[in-house]
Amino acid sequence: MAAEGGGKEMNEIKTQFTTREGVYKLLTHSEYSRPNRVPFNSQGSNPVKVSFVNVNDQSGNGDRICFNVGRELYFYIYKGVRKAADLSKPIDKRIYKGTQPTCHDFNHLTATAESVSLLVGFSAGQVQLIDPIKKETSKLFNEERLIDKSRVTCVKWVPGSESLFLVSHASGNMYLYNVEHTCGTTAPHYQLLKQGESYSVHTCKSKSTRNPLLKWTVGEGALNEFAFSPDGKFLACVSQDGFLRVFNFDAVELHGTMKSYFGGLLCVCWSPDGKYIVAGGEDDLVTVWSFMDCRVIARGHGHKSWVSVVAFDHYTTSVEESEPMEFSGSDEDFQDQMIHLGRDRANSTQSRLSKRNSTDSRPVSVTYRFGSVGQDTQLCLWDLTEDILFPHLPLSRTRTHTNVMNASSPPGGAPVITTTPTTTTTTTTNGNNSGANTPALNSVSSSLPRSNSLPHSAANSATANSTNKASAGSGTGIMDSAIATGVSKFATLSLHDRKERHDKDHKRNHSMGHITSKSSDKLNLLTKSKTDPAKTLGTLLCPRMEDVPLLEPLICKKIAHERLTVLIFLEDCLVTACQEGFICTWARPGKVGLLSSQNQASSPSGTVV
């Protein structure tokens, strides 16, 4: 995408960026931070994290934001793109001694205008349940640190539950708690419930029910983050040993695993329909893993340092339908893939995707949008497109790299590429259409394979598309697409050639030290064969770089002075935060409203210049 202010130095912090939907703009007066707006000296402190909840109050301004900065925890009304942030009036503010908040999560089921349940995890291992509206501290779990003494890395309410929550620690253990139960005055005794490759699950042995209900030991080293699938049935965990492990949560069974290219995995998220998982970490890559096929289907390279957060944009996942086409023998493959899960999800994207299995064989083209932020202070946005998701379909309307030669001679006279722009319906998990949908997106989406394997793919798309329009009804649109795809193919190959030497260095310098230190010999024996990089590289667990498509980011912008720790997609905006304690709101295209026009003349505050 075109960089803002072309000739300006690379180091300049961006206040807006452009994608196919339009321009995203930083709303400087919607910045949240500590009330004094002074940058926080973040040396040695835990990452700044942000949690949102909607309390459905009558005023129509029900969004609430919670964030931690150092030893402090803040709770504000979040005004987003509508009004400037008023930092002088936090609803609640807490300063902790001897320990720091590391993560937090609201219970969305129980939230009301009068009461919210907020879990807060701490650096010394405790978990606190508080109500920042009633200002009551209700309960403290693991208070004496008898359950686990290590830092809390992630805390989340179990989806659909008012009382169950899951906590992961730097020890590599996860614990299931019930807010109604106590933790007991002695260290818990455990009984083995289930054991598998590199994981074990224990129940708590006691006369009366007490916390924790379950103890999960997963992999080696810290368990850095976990995420529940959209339907709440599966749990994805990423660990310092570099493994993504996906469990059936209720059955306590391992569904599948993936190994990072290098180093630990730090973050994980699910696509809105639960079909794909994206993980990021110390290999500077984002890795896309198929839940159904249990394999890596793409990697994205854009960050220059560790990737700290990955997140799907539920509001820009687009689904489009085109004219009916004949499939040569691949319809059954599709049905197998699409209905493999056999789960009903109340998700409009999912229901539209299922039309691909219908008897009239109406193909659906889907684009998943996800984002990532990293320690390199950069925000990257990525599109996961049909040619990456379904490379085995030779008659897919969006061409794949491997079918370039067939593009000019469609078999059986079936229409292969529709050269007129099709309508794109942007859907969300709750069925609302977002405003981030413009004719520009529709027109680009009808021509090229929209994978991001070329840095200038957007410019190429626009050019090819204008050619398509000029020659609608003739065969040139197909040829242009084939040529452009060919260019994309060879550009990707040359990129891999350039990376070959880099890959060899990577293989030589795998830092496995942190895995063998601080872990028991028994665990090492159990998992040594799994974590040996020489044995996993080139397997399904960790394919070589040249064996999977390499995505290029749609945009890659430096947006902060300090490392980025938060990326959240909301309906009108996206929210980022950096380690200096500044939480920034970026208005989606067309969502800027009155706020920015009123304040345009004012100088920006905080870290963004």
Coordinates of C-alpha atoms in Angstrom, one line a residue:
M1 CA 0.0 0.0 0.0
A2 CA 1.2 3.5 -0.6
A3 CA 3.2 4.8 2.4
E4 CA 2.0 8.0 3.9
G5 CA 4.1 11.0 2.9
G6 CA 6.3 8.9 0.5
G7 CA 9.7 10.6 0.9
K8 CA 9.6 11.0 4.7
E9 CA 12.1 9.1 6.8
M10 CA 11.3 5.5 7.7
N11 CA 11.6 6.2 11.4
E12 CA 8.7 8.6 11.5
I13 CA 5.7 7.5 13.5
K14 CA 2.5 7.2 11.3
T15 CA -0.8 8.8 12.3
Q16 CA -2.8 7.3 9.4
F17 CA -2.5 4.4 6.9
T18 CA -4.4 3.3 3.8
T19 CA -5.9 -0.1 2.9
R20 CA -8.4 -1.2 0.3
E21 CA -11.2 -0.1 2.5
G22 CA -9.9 3.5 2.9
V23 CA -7.9 5.5 5.4
Y24 CA -7.5 4.6 9.0
K25 CA -6.8 7.7 11.2
L26 CA -5.3 8.1 14.6
L27 CA -7.7 10.0 16.9
T28 CA -5.2 11.8 19.1
H29 CA -7.9 13.1 21.5
S30 CA -9.2 9.6 22.0
E31 CA -5.9 8.5 23.6
Y32 CA -6.1 6.8 27.0
S33 CA -3.3 6.8 29.5
R34 CA -2.5 7.6 33.1
P35 CA -4.2 10.9 34.0
N36 CA -0.9 12.9 33.8
R37 CA -0.2 11.7 30.3
V38 CA 3.4 11.2 31.2
P39 CA 5.2 8.4 29.3
F40 CA 5.7 5.5 31.7
N41 CA 9.2 4.3 32.3
S42 CA 8.6 0.7 31.3
Q43 CA 12.0 -0.9 32.2
G44 CA 11.4 -4.2 34.0
S45 CA 7.6 -3.8 34.1
N46 CA 5.0 -6.1 32.7
P47 CA 3.3 -5.4 29.3
V48 CA 0.5 -2.9 29.2
K49 CA -2.8 -4.8 28.5
V50 CA -6.3 -3.6 27.6
S51 CA -9.7 -5.2 28.2
F52 CA -13.1 -4.0 27.0
V53 CA -16.6 -4.7 28.2
N54 CA -20.1 -3.3 27.2
V55 CA -22.4 -2.8 30.2
N56 CA -25.5 -2.0 28.0
D57 CA -26.4 1.2 29.9
Q58 CA -29.3 3.4 28.8
S59 CA -27.1 6.3 27.7
G60 CA -25.9 4.4 24.6
N61 CA -22.3 4.8 25.8
G62 CA -21.9 1.4 27.4
D63 CA -18.2 0.6 26.5
R64 CA -15.8 0.4 29.4
I65 CA -12.0 0.0 29.2
C66 CA -9.5 -1.4 31.7
F67 CA -5.7 -1.2 31.3
N68 CA -2.7 -1.7 33.5
V69 CA 0.4 0.5 33.5
G70 CA 3.2 -0.7 35.9
R71 CA 1.7 -1.1 39.4
E72 CA -1.5 0.8 38.4
L73 CA -4.8 -0.4 37.1
Y74 CA -7.4 2.0 35.5
F75 CA -11.0 1.6 34.6
Y76 CA -12.7 4.3 32.4
I77 CA -15.7 4.9 30.2
Y78 CA -14.5 4.3 26.7
K79 CA -15.8 6.9 24.3
G80 CA -13.9 5.6 21.2
V81 CA -14.5 7.6 18.0
R82 CA -17.4 9.6 19.5
K83 CA -15.8 11.9 22.0
A84 CA -12.5 12.9 23.4
A85 CA -11.2 10.9 26.4
D86 CA -11.6 12.5 29.8
L87 CA -8.7 11.1 31.8
S88 CA -9.5 13.2 34.9
K89 CA -12.4 10.9 35.9
P90 CA -11.5 7.3 36.1
I91 CA -14.3 5.1 37.4
D92 CA -11.8 3.2 39.3
K93 CA -8.0 3.3 39.9
R94 CA -5.9 0.9 41.9
I95 CA -2.2 1.0 42.8
Y96 CA -0.7 -2.3 44.0
K97 CA 2.3 -2.9 46.3
G98 CA 4.8 -5.7 46.0
T99 CA 3.2 -7.1 42.8
Q100 CA 2.1 -5.8 39.4
P101 CA -1.0 -6.6 37.3
T102 CA 0.0 -8.6 34.2
C103 CA -3.4 -9.4 32.5
H104 CA -7.1 -9.1 33.0
D105 CA -10.5 -10.2 31.6
F106 CA -14.1 -9.1 32.0
N107 CA -17.0 -11.5 32.3
H108 CA -19.3 -10.4 29.4
L109 CA -22.1 -12.6 30.5
T110 CA -22.7 -11.0 33.8
A111 CA -21.8 -7.4 33.0
T112 CA -24.5 -4.7 33.9
A113 CA -24.4 -0.9 34.3
E114 CA -24.3 -1.5 38.1
S115 CA -21.8 -4.4 38.3
V116 CA -18.9 -6.0 36.3
S117 CA -16.7 -9.0 37.2
L118 CA -13.1 -8.3 36.4
L119 CA -10.3 -10.9 36.9
V120 CA -6.8 -9.6 37.3
G121 CA -3.6 -11.7 37.2
F122 CA -0.4 -10.7 39.0
S123 CA 3.3 -11.0 38.6
A124 CA 3.6 -13.0 41.9
G125 CA 1.0 -15.5 40.9
Q126 CA -2.2 -14.3 42.6
V127 CA -5.6 -13.7 40.8
Q128 CA -8.0 -11.1 42.1
L129 CA -11.7 -10.8 41.3
I130 CA -12.9 -7.2 41.6
D131 CA -15.9 -5.1 40.7
P132 CA -14.6 -1.7 39.5
I133 CA -18.1 -0.2 39.4
K134 CA -19.1 -1.2 43.0
K135 CA -15.4 -0.7 44.0
E136 CA -15.5 -4.0 45.9
T137 CA -12.7 -6.5 46.1
S138 CA -14.5 -9.7 46.2
K139 CA -12.0 -12.5 46.2
L140 CA -8.3 -13.3 46.0
F141 CA -7.2 -16.7 44.5
N142 CA -3.8 -18.3 45.1
E143 CA -3.3 -15.7 47.9
E144 CA -0.6 -17.6 49.7
R145 CA 0.9 -18.7 46.4
L146 CA 0.4 -22.4 47.4
I147 CA -1.0 -23.3 44.0
D148 CA 1.7 -21.6 41.8
K149 CA 4.4 -19.1 42.6
S150 CA 5.1 -17.9 39.1
R151 CA 3.8 -14.9 37.1
V152 CA 0.3 -15.1 35.7
T153 CA 0.6 -14.9 31.9
C154 CA -3.0 -15.1 30.8
V155 CA -6.4 -15.1 32.6
K156 CA -9.8 -15.7 30.8
W157 CA -13.4 -16.5 31.8
V158 CA -14.5 -19.9 30.3
P159 CA -16.9 -19.0 27.5
G160 CA -20.6 -19.3 28.5
S161 CA -19.8 -19.6 32.2
E162 CA -20.5 -17.1 35.0
S163 CA -18.2 -18.7 37.5
L164 CA -15.4 -20.7 35.8
F165 CA -12.1 -19.2 34.7
L166 CA -8.7 -20.4 33.4
V167 CA -5.3 -19.1 34.5
S168 CA -1.9 -19.8 32.9
H169 CA 1.5 -19.2 34.5
A170 CA 5.1 -18.8 33.6
S171 CA 5.6 -22.3 35.2
G172 CA 3.9 -23.9 32.2
N173 CA 0.9 -24.8 34.3
M174 CA -2.8 -23.8 33.7
Y175 CA -5.4 -24.0 36.4
L176 CA -9.2 -24.1 36.2
Y177 CA -11.0 -22.2 39.0
N178 CA -14.5 -21.7 40.2
V179 CA -15.2 -18.3 41.8
E180 CA -17.6 -20.0 44.3
H181 CA -14.9 -22.2 45.8
T182 CA -12.1 -21.5 48.1
C183 CA -8.4 -22.3 47.5
G184 CA -7.8 -24.0 50.8
T185 CA -5.1 -23.3 53.5
T186 CA -2.7 -26.0 52.4
A187 CA -1.0 -26.8 49.1
P188 CA -3.3 -28.9 46.9
H189 CA -2.7 -32.6 46.3
Y190 CA -3.3 -33.8 42.8
Q191 CA -4.5 -37.0 41.1
L192 CA -3.7 -37.8 37.4
L193 CA -6.8 -37.5 35.2
K194 CA -5.3 -37.7 31.7
Q195 CA -1.8 -37.8 30.1
G196 CA -0.7 -37.4 26.5
E197 CA 2.3 -36.2 24.5
S198 CA 3.9 -33.3 26.4
Y199 CA 0.8 -32.6 28.5
S200 CA -0.9 -33.9 31.6
V201 CA -4.1 -33.0 33.5
H202 CA -4.6 -33.5 37.2
T203 CA -7.7 -33.1 39.4
C204 CA -7.5 -31.7 42.9
K205 CA -7.7 -34.4 45.7
S206 CA -9.7 -33.2 48.7
K207 CA -12.7 -34.1 50.8
S208 CA -14.6 -31.0 49.9
T209 CA -14.5 -29.3 46.5
R210 CA -11.7 -26.7 46.3
N211 CA -9.7 -24.7 43.8
P212 CA -8.1 -25.5 41.5
L213 CA -10.6 -27.9 39.9
L214 CA -8.0 -28.9 37.3
K215 CA -4.3 -28.5 36.8
W216 CA -2.9 -28.6 33.2
T217 CA 0.8 -29.1 32.7
V218 CA 1.5 -28.1 29.0
G219 CA 4.9 -28.4 27.2
E220 CA 8.1 -26.9 28.6
G221 CA 8.8 -23.4 29.8
A222 CA 6.2 -20.7 30.2
L223 CA 2.7 -21.0 28.8
N224 CA 2.6 -17.6 27.3
E225 CA -1.0 -17.3 26.1
F226 CA -4.2 -19.3 25.4
A227 CA -7.4 -18.6 23.5
F228 CA -10.7 -20.3 23.4
S229 CA -12.3 -21.1 20.0
P230 CA -15.4 -19.1 19.1
D231 CA -17.7 -21.9 20.1
G232 CA -15.8 -22.4 23.4
K233 CA -15.1 -26.1 22.7
F234 CA -11.4 -25.9 21.9
L235 CA -8.4 -24.3 23.6
A236 CA -5.3 -23.1 21.7
C237 CA -2.1 -22.7 23.9
V238 CA 1.3 -21.2 22.9
S239 CA 4.4 -21.9 24.9
Q240 CA 8.0 -20.9 25.3
D241 CA 9.1 -24.3 23.9
G242 CA 7.8 -23.0 20.5
F243 CA 4.7 -25.2 20.3
L244 CA 1.1 -24.4 19.6
R245 CA -1.1 -27.1 21.1
V246 CA -4.8 -27.2 20.5
F247 CA -7.0 -29.1 23.0
N248 CA -10.6 -30.2 23.1
F249 CA -11.3 -28.4 26.3
D250 CA -14.2 -30.5 27.7
A251 CA -12.8 -33.9 26.6
V252 CA -9.2 -32.8 27.8
E253 CA -7.7 -34.3 24.6
L254 CA -5.0 -33.0 22.3
H255 CA -6.4 -32.1 18.8
G256 CA -3.2 -31.0 17.1
T257 CA 0.2 -29.3 17.4
M258 CA 2.5 -26.9 15.5
K259 CA 6.1 -25.9 16.1
S260 CA 7.4 -22.3 15.5
Y261 CA 10.1 -21.8 13.0
F262 CA 12.4 -20.6 15.8
G263 CA 12.1 -19.8 19.5
G264 CA 9.1 -19.4 21.7
L265 CA 5.5 -18.6 20.6
L266 CA 4.1 -15.6 22.4
C267 CA 0.5 -15.0 21.1
V268 CA -2.4 -16.8 19.5
C269 CA -5.9 -16.1 18.1
W270 CA -8.8 -17.9 16.3
S271 CA -10.5 -16.8 13.0
P272 CA -14.2 -15.8 13.5
D273 CA -15.4 -19.2 12.2
G274 CA -12.9 -21.2 14.2
K275 CA -11.3 -22.7 11.1
Y276 CA -7.8 -21.1 11.4
I277 CA -5.4 -20.2 14.2
V278 CA -2.7 -17.6 13.9
A279 CA 0.3 -17.6 16.2
G280 CA 3.2 -15.2 16.5
G281 CA 6.4 -15.1 18.5
E282 CA 10.2 -15.0 18.6
D283 CA 10.7 -16.1 15.0
D284 CA 9.3 -12.6 13.9
L285 CA 6.7 -14.5 11.8
V286 CA 2.9 -14.9 11.9
T287 CA 2.0 -18.5 11.2
V288 CA -1.4 -19.6 10.0
W289 CA -2.5 -23.1 11.0
S290 CA -5.6 -24.9 9.7
F291 CA -7.7 -26.4 12.5
M292 CA -9.3 -29.0 10.2
D293 CA -6.1 -30.1 8.4
C294 CA -3.8 -29.7 11.5
R295 CA -1.1 -28.1 9.4
V296 CA 0.6 -24.8 8.6
I297 CA -1.0 -23.2 5.5
A298 CA 1.0 -19.9 5.4
R299 CA 3.5 -17.8 7.1
G300 CA 3.7 -14.0 7.2
H301 CA 6.9 -12.0 7.3
G302 CA 6.8 -8.3 8.0
H303 CA 8.0 -7.7 11.5
K304 CA 11.6 -7.1 12.4
S305 CA 11.4 -8.3 15.9
W306 CA 9.2 -10.5 18.2
V307 CA 5.5 -10.6 17.5
S308 CA 3.6 -9.7 20.7
V309 CA -0.1 -9.8 19.6
V310 CA -2.1 -11.3 16.8
A311 CA -5.8 -10.7 16.3
F312 CA -8.5 -11.3 13.6
D313 CA -10.6 -8.4 12.4
H314 CA -14.1 -9.8 12.6
Y315 CA -15.5 -6.7 10.9
T316 CA -13.4 -6.9 7.7
T317 CA -13.7 -10.6 7.0
S318 CA -15.4 -10.5 3.6
V319 CA -17.4 -13.1 1.7
E320 CA -18.4 -12.7 -1.9
E321 CA -20.4 -14.9 -4.3
S322 CA -19.8 -15.2 -8.0
E323 CA -21.6 -17.0 -10.9
P324 CA -22.1 -20.7 -10.7
M325 CA -19.2 -22.8 -12.1
E326 CA -18.6 -26.4 -12.8
F327 CA -16.1 -28.1 -10.5
S328 CA -14.0 -31.0 -11.9
G329 CA -14.1 -33.6 -9.3
S330 CA -13.2 -31.4 -6.3
D331 CA -16.7 -30.8 -5.0
E332 CA -16.5 -33.7 -2.6
D333 CA -13.1 -32.5 -1.3
F334 CA -14.8 -29.3 -0.5
Q335 CA -17.7 -30.9 1.3
D336 CA -15.2 -33.0 3.3
Q337 CA -13.3 -29.9 4.3
M338 CA -16.1 -27.6 4.9
I339 CA -18.4 -29.9 7.0
H340 CA -15.6 -31.7 8.8
L341 CA -16.3 -29.9 12.1
G342 CA -20.0 -30.6 11.8
R343 CA -20.7 -27.7 14.3
D344 CA -23.4 -25.1 14.0
R345 CA -22.1 -21.6 14.7
A346 CA -24.4 -18.6 14.9
N347 CA -22.1 -16.8 12.5
S348 CA -23.1 -15.1 9.3
T349 CA -19.6 -15.6 7.7
Q350 CA -19.8 -19.3 8.5
S351 CA -23.3 -19.7 7.0
R352 CA -22.3 -17.9 3.9
L353 CA -19.2 -20.1 3.6
S354 CA -21.4 -23.2 3.8
K355 CA -23.1 -22.1 0.6
R356 CA -20.0 -23.4 -1.1
N357 CA -21.3 -26.9 -0.5
S358 CA -24.7 -26.3 -2.0
T359 CA -25.9 -28.3 -5.0
D360 CA -25.6 -25.5 -7.5
S361 CA -21.9 -25.2 -6.7
R362 CA -21.9 -21.5 -6.2
P363 CA -18.4 -20.7 -5.2
V364 CA -17.7 -18.3 -2.4
S365 CA -14.6 -16.2 -2.2
V366 CA -13.5 -15.4 1.4
T367 CA -10.9 -13.0 2.7
Y368 CA -9.9 -13.2 6.4
R369 CA -8.3 -10.0 7.8
F370 CA -5.9 -10.2 10.7
G371 CA -3.4 -7.9 12.3
S372 CA -0.2 -8.2 14.4
V373 CA 1.9 -5.8 16.5
G374 CA 5.4 -6.4 17.7
Q375 CA 8.4 -5.3 19.7
D376 CA 9.6 -3.5 16.5
T377 CA 6.8 -0.9 17.3
Q378 CA 5.1 -1.8 14.0
L379 CA 1.5 -2.6 13.2
C380 CA 1.0 -5.1 10.3
L381 CA -2.3 -6.0 8.6
W382 CA -2.7 -9.2 6.6
D383 CA -5.3 -10.7 4.3
L384 CA -5.6 -14.4 4.2
T385 CA -7.2 -15.1 0.8
E386 CA -8.8 -17.9 -1.1
D387 CA -5.7 -18.9 -3.2
I388 CA -3.9 -19.6 0.1
L389 CA -6.9 -21.3 1.7
F390 CA -8.0 -23.5 -1.2
P391 CA -4.9 -24.1 -3.4
H392 CA -6.2 -27.5 -4.6
L393 CA -9.2 -26.1 -6.5
P394 CA -8.1 -25.6 -10.1
L395 CA -11.3 -23.7 -11.1
S396 CA -11.3 -21.3 -8.2
R397 CA -12.2 -17.9 -9.4
T398 CA -9.2 -16.4 -7.8
R399 CA -6.2 -18.1 -9.4
T400 CA -3.6 -20.1 -7.5
H401 CA 0.1 -20.0 -8.3
T402 CA 0.2 -23.6 -9.4
N403 CA -2.5 -23.2 -12.0
V404 CA -1.1 -20.3 -14.0
M405 CA -0.8 -22.4 -17.2
N406 CA -4.4 -23.5 -17.1
A407 CA -5.7 -20.0 -16.8
S408 CA -5.8 -19.2 -20.5
S409 CA -7.7 -22.3 -21.5
P410 CA -10.7 -22.9 -19.3
P411 CA -12.0 -26.5 -19.8
G412 CA -15.6 -27.2 -20.9
G413 CA -16.3 -23.5 -21.7
A414 CA -17.1 -22.9 -18.0
P415 CA -16.8 -19.2 -17.0
V416 CA -13.6 -19.1 -15.0
I417 CA -13.1 -15.5 -14.0
T418 CA -15.9 -13.0 -13.7
T419 CA -14.5 -9.7 -15.0
T420 CA -17.2 -7.5 -13.7
P421 CA -16.9 -6.5 -10.1
T422 CA -18.9 -8.7 -7.7
T423 CA -20.6 -7.4 -4.6
T424 CA -18.7 -8.0 -1.4
T425 CA -20.7 -8.4 1.8
T426 CA -18.6 -7.6 4.8
T427 CA -19.9 -9.6 7.7
T428 CA -19.3 -9.7 11.4
T429 CA -19.7 -12.4 14.1
N430 CA -22.9 -10.7 15.3
G431 CA -24.3 -10.2 11.8
N432 CA -23.9 -6.4 11.6
N433 CA -22.4 -5.0 8.4
S434 CA -19.4 -2.8 9.1
G435 CA -18.8 0.5 7.4
A436 CA -15.4 -0.5 6.2
N437 CA -16.7 -1.6 2.8
T438 CA -16.1 0.5 -0.3
P439 CA -16.5 0.0 -4.1
A440 CA -12.7 0.1 -4.3
L441 CA -12.6 -3.2 -2.3
N442 CA -15.2 -4.8 -4.6
S443 CA -13.4 -3.9 -7.8
V444 CA -10.0 -5.1 -6.6
S445 CA -11.3 -8.3 -5.3
S446 CA -12.7 -9.4 -8.6
S447 CA -9.4 -9.7 -10.4
L448 CA -6.2 -11.0 -9.0
P449 CA -5.5 -13.7 -6.4
R450 CA -5.5 -11.4 -3.4
S451 CA -2.7 -13.1 -1.5
N452 CA -0.1 -10.7 -0.2
S453 CA 3.0 -12.4 -1.7
L454 CA 4.1 -9.2 -3.5
P455 CA 4.7 -6.0 -1.7
H456 CA 3.0 -4.0 -4.5
S457 CA 0.2 -6.4 -5.0
A458 CA -2.4 -3.7 -4.4
A459 CA -1.1 -1.5 -7.2
N460 CA -0.9 -4.5 -9.5
S461 CA -4.4 -5.5 -8.6
A462 CA -5.7 -2.1 -9.5
T463 CA -3.9 -2.0 -12.8
A464 CA -5.1 -5.5 -13.8
N465 CA -8.6 -4.6 -12.7
S466 CA -8.8 -1.5 -14.9
T467 CA -7.7 -3.7 -17.8
N468 CA -10.4 -6.2 -16.9
K469 CA -13.0 -3.5 -17.0
A470 CA -11.8 -2.1 -20.3
S471 CA -12.1 -5.6 -21.9
A472 CA -15.1 -7.0 -20.0
G473 CA -16.5 -9.9 -22.0
S474 CA -13.2 -10.7 -23.7
G475 CA -10.5 -13.1 -22.6
T476 CA -7.9 -10.5 -21.7
G477 CA -9.0 -10.4 -18.1
I478 CA -8.0 -14.0 -17.7
M479 CA -4.7 -13.5 -19.4
D480 CA -3.8 -10.5 -17.3
S481 CA -4.7 -12.4 -14.2
A482 CA -2.5 -15.3 -15.4
I483 CA 0.5 -13.0 -16.1
A484 CA 0.1 -11.1 -12.8
T485 CA 0.0 -14.4 -11.0
G486 CA 3.1 -15.6 -12.8
V487 CA 4.9 -12.5 -11.7
S488 CA 3.7 -13.1 -8.2
K489 CA 5.0 -16.7 -8.4
F490 CA 8.4 -15.8 -9.5
A491 CA 8.8 -12.9 -7.1
T492 CA 8.0 -15.3 -4.3
L493 CA 10.5 -17.8 -5.6
S494 CA 13.3 -15.2 -5.7
L495 CA 12.4 -14.1 -2.2
H496 CA 12.8 -17.7 -1.0
D497 CA 16.2 -17.9 -2.8
R498 CA 17.3 -14.8 -1.0
K499 CA 16.2 -16.3 2.3
E500 CA 18.0 -19.6 1.8
R501 CA 21.2 -18.5 3.4
H502 CA 19.3 -16.8 6.2
D503 CA 17.4 -20.1 6.8
K504 CA 20.6 -22.0 7.1
D505 CA 21.8 -19.6 9.8
H506 CA 18.5 -19.9 11.6
K507 CA 18.9 -23.7 11.7
R508 CA 22.5 -23.4 13.0
N509 CA 21.5 -21.0 15.7
H510 CA 18.4 -22.4 17.3
S511 CA 18.4 -21.2 20.8
M512 CA 17.2 -24.2 22.7
G513 CA 18.9 -23.3 26.0
H514 CA 15.8 -22.0 27.7
I515 CA 14.0 -25.3 27.1
T516 CA 16.4 -27.7 28.9
S517 CA 17.1 -25.3 31.7
K518 CA 14.6 -24.9 34.5
S519 CA 12.6 -28.0 33.6
S520 CA 12.7 -31.5 35.1
D521 CA 14.7 -34.3 33.5
K522 CA 11.6 -36.4 33.3
L523 CA 9.9 -33.8 31.1
N524 CA 13.0 -33.6 28.9
L525 CA 13.0 -37.3 28.4
L526 CA 9.3 -37.2 27.4
T527 CA 9.6 -34.4 24.9
K528 CA 13.2 -34.3 23.7
S529 CA 12.4 -35.9 20.3
K530 CA 9.6 -33.4 19.8
T531 CA 11.6 -30.3 20.5
D532 CA 14.8 -31.1 18.7
P533 CA 14.7 -28.5 15.9
A534 CA 16.6 -30.7 13.5
K535 CA 13.8 -33.3 13.7
T536 CA 10.8 -31.0 13.5
L537 CA 12.0 -28.7 10.7
G538 CA 10.7 -30.0 7.3
T539 CA 7.9 -32.0 8.9
L540 CA 4.2 -31.2 9.2
L541 CA 4.9 -29.8 12.6
C542 CA 7.3 -27.1 11.2
P543 CA 7.5 -27.0 7.4
R544 CA 10.5 -25.3 5.7
M545 CA 10.0 -21.7 4.6
E546 CA 9.9 -22.6 0.9
D547 CA 7.2 -25.3 1.5
V548 CA 4.4 -22.9 2.5
P549 CA 3.2 -19.7 1.0
L550 CA 4.8 -16.6 2.4
L551 CA 2.4 -13.7 3.0
E552 CA 3.5 -10.0 2.7
P553 CA 1.7 -7.5 4.9
L554 CA -1.0 -5.2 3.4
I555 CA 0.5 -2.4 5.5
C556 CA 3.4 -2.4 7.9
K557 CA 3.7 0.9 9.8
K558 CA 5.7 2.2 12.8
I559 CA 3.1 3.6 15.1
A560 CA 4.8 4.0 18.5
H561 CA 8.1 4.8 20.3
E562 CA 8.0 1.8 22.5
R563 CA 7.2 -1.9 21.9
L564 CA 3.5 -2.6 21.1
T565 CA 1.6 -4.8 23.5
V566 CA -2.1 -4.5 22.4
L567 CA -4.2 -4.9 19.2
I568 CA -8.0 -5.1 19.5
F569 CA -10.4 -4.7 16.6
L570 CA -13.7 -3.0 17.4
E571 CA -16.6 -2.1 15.1
D572 CA -15.7 1.6 14.5
C573 CA -12.0 1.5 15.2
L574 CA -8.9 -0.5 16.2
V575 CA -7.1 -0.1 19.4
T576 CA -3.3 -0.3 20.0
A577 CA -1.2 0.2 23.1
C578 CA 2.5 0.5 23.7
Q579 CA 4.7 -0.1 26.7
E580 CA 4.8 3.6 27.6
G581 CA 1.2 3.3 28.7
F582 CA -0.6 5.1 25.8
I583 CA -3.7 3.4 24.4
C584 CA -4.5 4.7 20.9
T585 CA -7.8 4.6 18.9
W586 CA -7.6 4.4 15.1
A587 CA -10.9 5.3 13.4
R588 CA -11.9 3.0 10.6
P589 CA -12.5 4.5 7.1
G590 CA -15.6 6.8 7.3
K591 CA -15.8 6.5 11.1
V592 CA -13.8 9.6 12.0
G593 CA -16.9 11.7 12.7
L594 CA -16.9 15.2 14.3
L595 CA -14.1 14.4 16.7
S596 CA -11.1 14.7 14.4
S597 CA -12.5 17.7 12.4
Q598 CA -12.9 19.7 15.7
N599 CA -9.4 18.8 16.8
Q600 CA -7.5 18.8 13.6
A601 CA -5.6 22.1 14.4
S602 CA -4.5 20.9 17.8
S603 CA -1.2 19.2 18.3
P604 CA -1.2 15.5 19.0
S605 CA -0.5 14.3 22.5
G606 CA 1.4 11.4 23.9
T607 CA 3.7 9.3 21.8
V608 CA 2.3 9.9 18.3
V609 CA 3.9 12.8 16.4

